[in-house]
Short mmCIF file of N, CA and C in Angstrom, two decimals:
data_model
loop_
_atom_site.label_atom_id
_atom_site.label_comp_id
_atom_site.label_asym_id
_atom_site.label_seq_id
_atom_site.Cartn_x
_atom_site.Cartn_y
_atom_site.Cartn_z
N HIS M 1 0.82 -1.40 0.12
CA HIS M 1 0.00 0.15 0.10
C HIS M 1 0.76 1.36 -0.12
N LEU M 2 1.96 1.26 0.79
CA LEU M 2 2.77 2.48 0.85
C LEU M 2 3.39 2.83 -0.62
N ASN M 3 3.48 1.73 -1.41
CA ASN M 3 4.07 2.14 -2.72
C ASN M 3 3.17 2.92 -3.57
N TYR M 4 1.76 2.89 -3.19
CA TYR M 4 0.68 3.55 -4.22
C TYR M 4 0.67 4.94 -3.61
N LEU M 5 1.31 5.44 -2.41
CA LEU M 5 0.86 6.76 -1.85
C LEU M 5 1.92 7.77 -2.28
N PRO M 6 1.50 8.98 -2.32
CA PRO M 6 2.50 10.10 -2.55
C PRO M 6 3.71 9.93 -1.80
N LEU M 7 4.91 10.40 -2.35
CA LEU M 7 5.89 10.43 -1.19
C LEU M 7 6.10 11.60 -0.56
N VAL M 8 5.90 12.87 -1.41
CA VAL M 8 6.18 14.33 -0.78
C VAL M 8 5.21 15.17 -1.18
N LYS M 9 4.60 15.97 -0.52
CA LYS M 9 3.58 17.06 -0.98
C LYS M 9 4.34 18.41 -0.61
N VAL M 10 4.47 19.51 -1.37
CA VAL M 10 5.35 20.65 -0.91
C VAL M 10 4.48 21.63 -1.24
N ASP M 11 4.29 22.78 -0.19
CA ASP M 11 3.71 23.78 -0.35
C ASP M 11 4.68 25.11 -0.02
N GLY M 12 5.04 25.76 -1.09
CA GLY M 12 6.23 26.60 -1.10
C GLY M 12 7.32 25.95 -0.81
N ASP M 13 7.79 26.30 0.44
CA ASP M 13 9.26 25.54 0.99
C ASP M 13 8.96 24.64 2.19
N GLU M 14 7.66 24.37 2.37
CA GLU M 14 7.18 23.58 3.47
C GLU M 14 6.77 22.23 2.96
N ILE M 15 7.30 21.04 3.71
CA ILE M 15 6.81 19.79 3.27
C ILE M 15 5.44 19.74 3.96
N VAL M 16 4.32 19.22 3.29
CA VAL M 16 3.10 19.15 3.91
C VAL M 16 2.86 17.43 4.10
N PRO M 17 2.56 17.11 5.78
CA PRO M 17 2.38 15.84 5.89
C PRO M 17 1.15 15.17 4.97
N ILE M 18 1.61 13.82 4.83
CA ILE M 18 0.73 13.19 3.96
C ILE M 18 -0.15 12.18 4.75
N SER M 19 -1.31 12.60 5.09
CA SER M 19 -2.13 12.11 6.31
C SER M 19 -2.21 10.42 5.99
N GLU M 20 -2.28 10.08 4.83
CA GLU M 20 -2.59 8.55 4.55
C GLU M 20 -1.13 7.82 4.90
N ARG M 21 -0.27 8.48 5.18
CA ARG M 21 0.87 7.71 5.61
C ARG M 21 0.82 7.78 7.19
N ASP M 22 0.09 7.98 7.91
CA ASP M 22 0.04 8.12 9.41
C ASP M 22 -0.36 6.88 9.92
N PRO M 23 0.18 6.57 10.89
CA PRO M 23 0.05 4.89 11.25
C PRO M 23 -1.29 4.56 11.59
N ARG M 24 -2.33 5.58 12.05
CA ARG M 24 -3.68 5.38 12.25
C ARG M 24 -4.38 5.17 11.20
N ILE M 25 -4.17 5.99 10.04
CA ILE M 25 -4.90 5.70 8.79
C ILE M 25 -4.52 4.59 8.24
N LEU M 26 -3.18 4.23 8.27
CA LEU M 26 -2.82 2.81 7.47
C LEU M 26 -3.71 1.74 8.28
N PHE M 27 -3.75 1.82 9.64
CA PHE M 27 -4.33 0.65 10.28
C PHE M 27 -5.96 0.84 9.94
N ASP M 28 -6.66 1.96 9.91
CA ASP M 28 -7.77 2.10 9.30
C ASP M 28 -7.93 1.26 7.92
N GLN M 29 -7.22 1.51 7.15
CA GLN M 29 -7.01 0.98 5.78
C GLN M 29 -7.00 -0.68 5.93
N VAL M 30 -6.19 -1.25 6.84
CA VAL M 30 -6.11 -2.56 7.10
C VAL M 30 -7.34 -3.24 7.66
N VAL M 31 -8.12 -2.31 8.58
CA VAL M 31 -9.28 -2.72 9.10
C VAL M 31 -10.39 -2.75 7.90
N ALA M 32 -10.44 -1.81 7.17
CA ALA M 32 -11.37 -1.69 6.10
C ALA M 32 -11.19 -3.00 4.97
N TYR M 33 -10.01 -3.45 4.71
CA TYR M 33 -9.60 -4.46 3.91
C TYR M 33 -10.22 -5.60 4.45
N PHE M 34 -10.01 -5.90 5.70
CA PHE M 34 -10.45 -7.19 6.20
C PHE M 34 -12.14 -7.22 6.29
N ILE M 35 -12.48 -6.29 6.68
CA ILE M 35 -14.14 -5.97 6.84
C ILE M 35 -14.73 -6.12 5.54
N ARG M 36 -14.18 -5.56 4.20
CA ARG M 36 -14.71 -5.70 3.05
C ARG M 36 -14.52 -7.14 2.60
N ASN M 37 -13.57 -7.93 3.18
CA ASN M 37 -13.30 -9.48 2.65
C ASN M 37 -13.83 -10.33 3.86
N HIS M 38 -14.79 -9.93 4.70
CA HIS M 38 -15.63 -10.58 5.38
C HIS M 38 -14.49 -11.52 6.47
N ARG M 39 -13.42 -10.93 6.86
CA ARG M 39 -12.77 -11.48 7.69
C ARG M 39 -12.30 -10.88 9.25
N ASP M 40 -11.91 -11.49 9.83
CA ASP M 40 -11.58 -11.13 11.25
C ASP M 40 -10.18 -10.22 11.13
N VAL M 41 -10.29 -8.99 11.96
CA VAL M 41 -8.95 -8.26 11.79
C VAL M 41 -7.91 -9.00 12.80
N PRO M 42 -6.64 -9.58 12.19
CA PRO M 42 -5.81 -10.26 12.94
C PRO M 42 -4.90 -9.58 13.77
N MET M 43 -5.04 -8.35 14.04
CA MET M 43 -4.03 -7.52 14.97
C MET M 43 -4.87 -6.51 15.63
N SER M 44 -4.16 -6.04 16.66
CA SER M 44 -4.75 -4.79 17.24
C SER M 44 -4.11 -3.72 16.76
N SER M 45 -4.30 -2.48 16.76
CA SER M 45 -3.91 -1.12 16.41
C SER M 45 -2.28 -1.00 17.04
N ARG M 46 -2.22 -1.46 18.09
CA ARG M 46 -0.67 -1.56 18.70
C ARG M 46 0.14 -2.34 18.22
N ASP M 47 -0.48 -3.55 17.85
CA ASP M 47 0.30 -4.56 17.33
C ASP M 47 0.80 -4.05 15.68
N PHE M 48 -0.10 -3.50 15.23
CA PHE M 48 0.08 -3.09 13.82
C PHE M 48 1.03 -1.95 13.71
N GLN M 49 1.23 -0.99 14.64
CA GLN M 49 2.19 0.10 14.80
C GLN M 49 3.48 -0.38 15.28
N LEU M 50 3.41 -1.35 16.06
CA LEU M 50 4.79 -2.00 16.35
C LEU M 50 5.29 -2.73 15.03
N GLY M 51 4.51 -3.30 14.40
CA GLY M 51 5.01 -3.83 13.07
C GLY M 51 5.58 -2.77 12.04
N LEU M 52 4.91 -1.78 12.12
CA LEU M 52 5.18 -0.85 11.16
C LEU M 52 6.53 -0.25 11.60
N GLN M 53 6.87 -0.10 12.67
CA GLN M 53 8.18 0.28 13.14
C GLN M 53 9.20 -0.66 12.99
N GLU M 54 8.87 -1.82 12.78
CA GLU M 54 9.96 -2.94 12.90
C GLU M 54 10.20 -2.86 11.35
N LYS M 55 9.24 -2.89 10.25
CA LYS M 55 9.48 -2.94 9.08
C LYS M 55 9.68 -1.82 8.07
N PHE M 56 9.28 -0.66 8.53
CA PHE M 56 9.42 0.56 7.67
C PHE M 56 10.11 1.63 8.47
N VAL M 57 10.25 2.67 7.69
CA VAL M 57 11.05 3.89 8.07
C VAL M 57 9.79 5.04 8.38
N GLU M 58 10.05 5.59 9.71
CA GLU M 58 9.34 6.67 10.11
C GLU M 58 9.87 8.14 9.99
N ARG M 59 9.39 8.83 9.23
CA ARG M 59 9.71 10.18 9.34
C ARG M 59 8.53 11.36 9.36
N GLU M 60 8.89 12.10 10.47
CA GLU M 60 7.82 13.30 10.70
C GLU M 60 6.32 12.67 10.88
N GLY M 61 6.23 11.32 11.59
CA GLY M 61 5.09 10.66 11.71
C GLY M 61 4.49 9.92 10.59
N MET M 62 5.31 10.02 9.56
CA MET M 62 4.72 9.26 8.13
C MET M 62 5.81 8.07 8.00
N PHE M 63 5.01 6.96 7.34
CA PHE M 63 5.87 5.63 7.22
C PHE M 63 6.29 5.53 5.80
N PHE M 64 7.40 5.22 5.51
CA PHE M 64 7.94 4.89 4.15
C PHE M 64 8.90 3.76 4.26
N THR M 65 8.87 3.14 2.83
CA THR M 65 9.59 1.90 2.60
C THR M 65 11.24 2.40 2.63
N GLN M 66 12.09 1.46 2.65
CA GLN M 66 13.29 1.69 2.57
C GLN M 66 13.74 2.69 1.27
N GLU M 67 13.14 2.26 0.39
CA GLU M 67 13.30 2.83 -1.26
C GLU M 67 12.84 4.29 -1.21
N GLN M 68 11.84 4.35 -0.80
CA GLN M 68 11.19 5.65 -0.56
C GLN M 68 11.76 6.89 0.44
N VAL M 69 12.35 6.30 1.44
CA VAL M 69 12.65 7.19 2.52
C VAL M 69 13.89 8.28 1.82
N ALA M 70 14.51 7.57 1.12
CA ALA M 70 15.86 8.55 0.37
C ALA M 70 15.26 9.75 -0.26
N THR M 71 14.19 9.66 -1.03
CA THR M 71 13.57 10.69 -1.73
C THR M 71 13.03 11.63 -0.60
N PHE M 72 12.24 11.36 0.51
CA PHE M 72 11.81 11.96 1.35
C PHE M 72 12.79 12.89 2.03
N ASP M 73 13.81 12.24 2.40
CA ASP M 73 14.96 13.19 3.20
C ASP M 73 15.63 14.01 2.05
N LYS M 74 15.68 13.66 1.04
CA LYS M 74 16.27 14.78 0.06
C LYS M 74 15.21 16.09 0.09
N LYS M 75 13.83 15.71 -0.12
CA LYS M 75 13.06 16.88 -0.13
C LYS M 75 13.15 17.70 1.16
N ARG M 76 13.07 16.73 2.15
CA ARG M 76 13.11 17.38 3.62
C ARG M 76 14.20 18.30 3.86
N ALA M 77 15.30 17.93 3.22
CA ALA M 77 16.55 18.70 3.29
C ALA M 77 16.70 20.03 2.81
N LEU M 78 15.64 20.07 1.90
CA LEU M 78 15.49 21.36 0.81
C LEU M 78 14.29 22.36 1.54
N SER M 79 13.57 21.63 2.51
CA SER M 79 12.48 22.60 2.95
C SER M 79 12.93 23.29 4.24
N SER M 80 12.12 24.25 4.60
CA SER M 80 12.28 25.07 5.85
C SER M 80 11.66 24.31 6.85
N LYS M 81 10.60 23.87 6.73
CA LYS M 81 9.76 22.78 8.05
C LYS M 81 8.98 22.00 7.45
N VAL M 82 8.06 21.35 8.23
CA VAL M 82 7.09 20.58 7.96
C VAL M 82 5.93 21.23 8.50
N LYS M 83 4.95 21.53 7.46
CA LYS M 83 3.87 22.24 7.76
C LYS M 83 2.78 21.60 8.82
N GLN M 84 2.30 22.27 9.52
CA GLN M 84 1.45 21.86 10.52
C GLN M 84 0.05 21.56 9.98
N LEU M 85 -0.65 20.36 10.03
CA LEU M 85 -1.98 20.04 9.52
C LEU M 85 -3.01 20.83 10.70
N THR M 86 -4.06 21.24 10.21
CA THR M 86 -4.84 21.87 11.06
C THR M 86 -6.10 21.03 11.03
N VAL M 87 -6.98 20.91 12.10
CA VAL M 87 -7.96 20.11 12.30
C VAL M 87 -9.29 20.60 11.67
N PHE M 88 -9.33 21.88 11.98
CA PHE M 88 -10.53 22.83 11.54
C PHE M 88 -10.04 23.67 10.44
#
């Protein structure tokens, strides 16, 4: 799933967080997949997040594959900061 998500969003010189790479949103996608396929969800949110931390790379609260993180790191080095998302 991570391979299909955008790597970096930029607004001016700020990196915009990609909410779809947030561990909570990723878990929601896993739950939705299992529900759509009439299956039990095989893990808790905590177990899922621990698995993410073991298998993928976290930057700025977002998860990337090993191949993707280099691209993000390059863009991050060129930006002034990571933009804060607003709830409202």
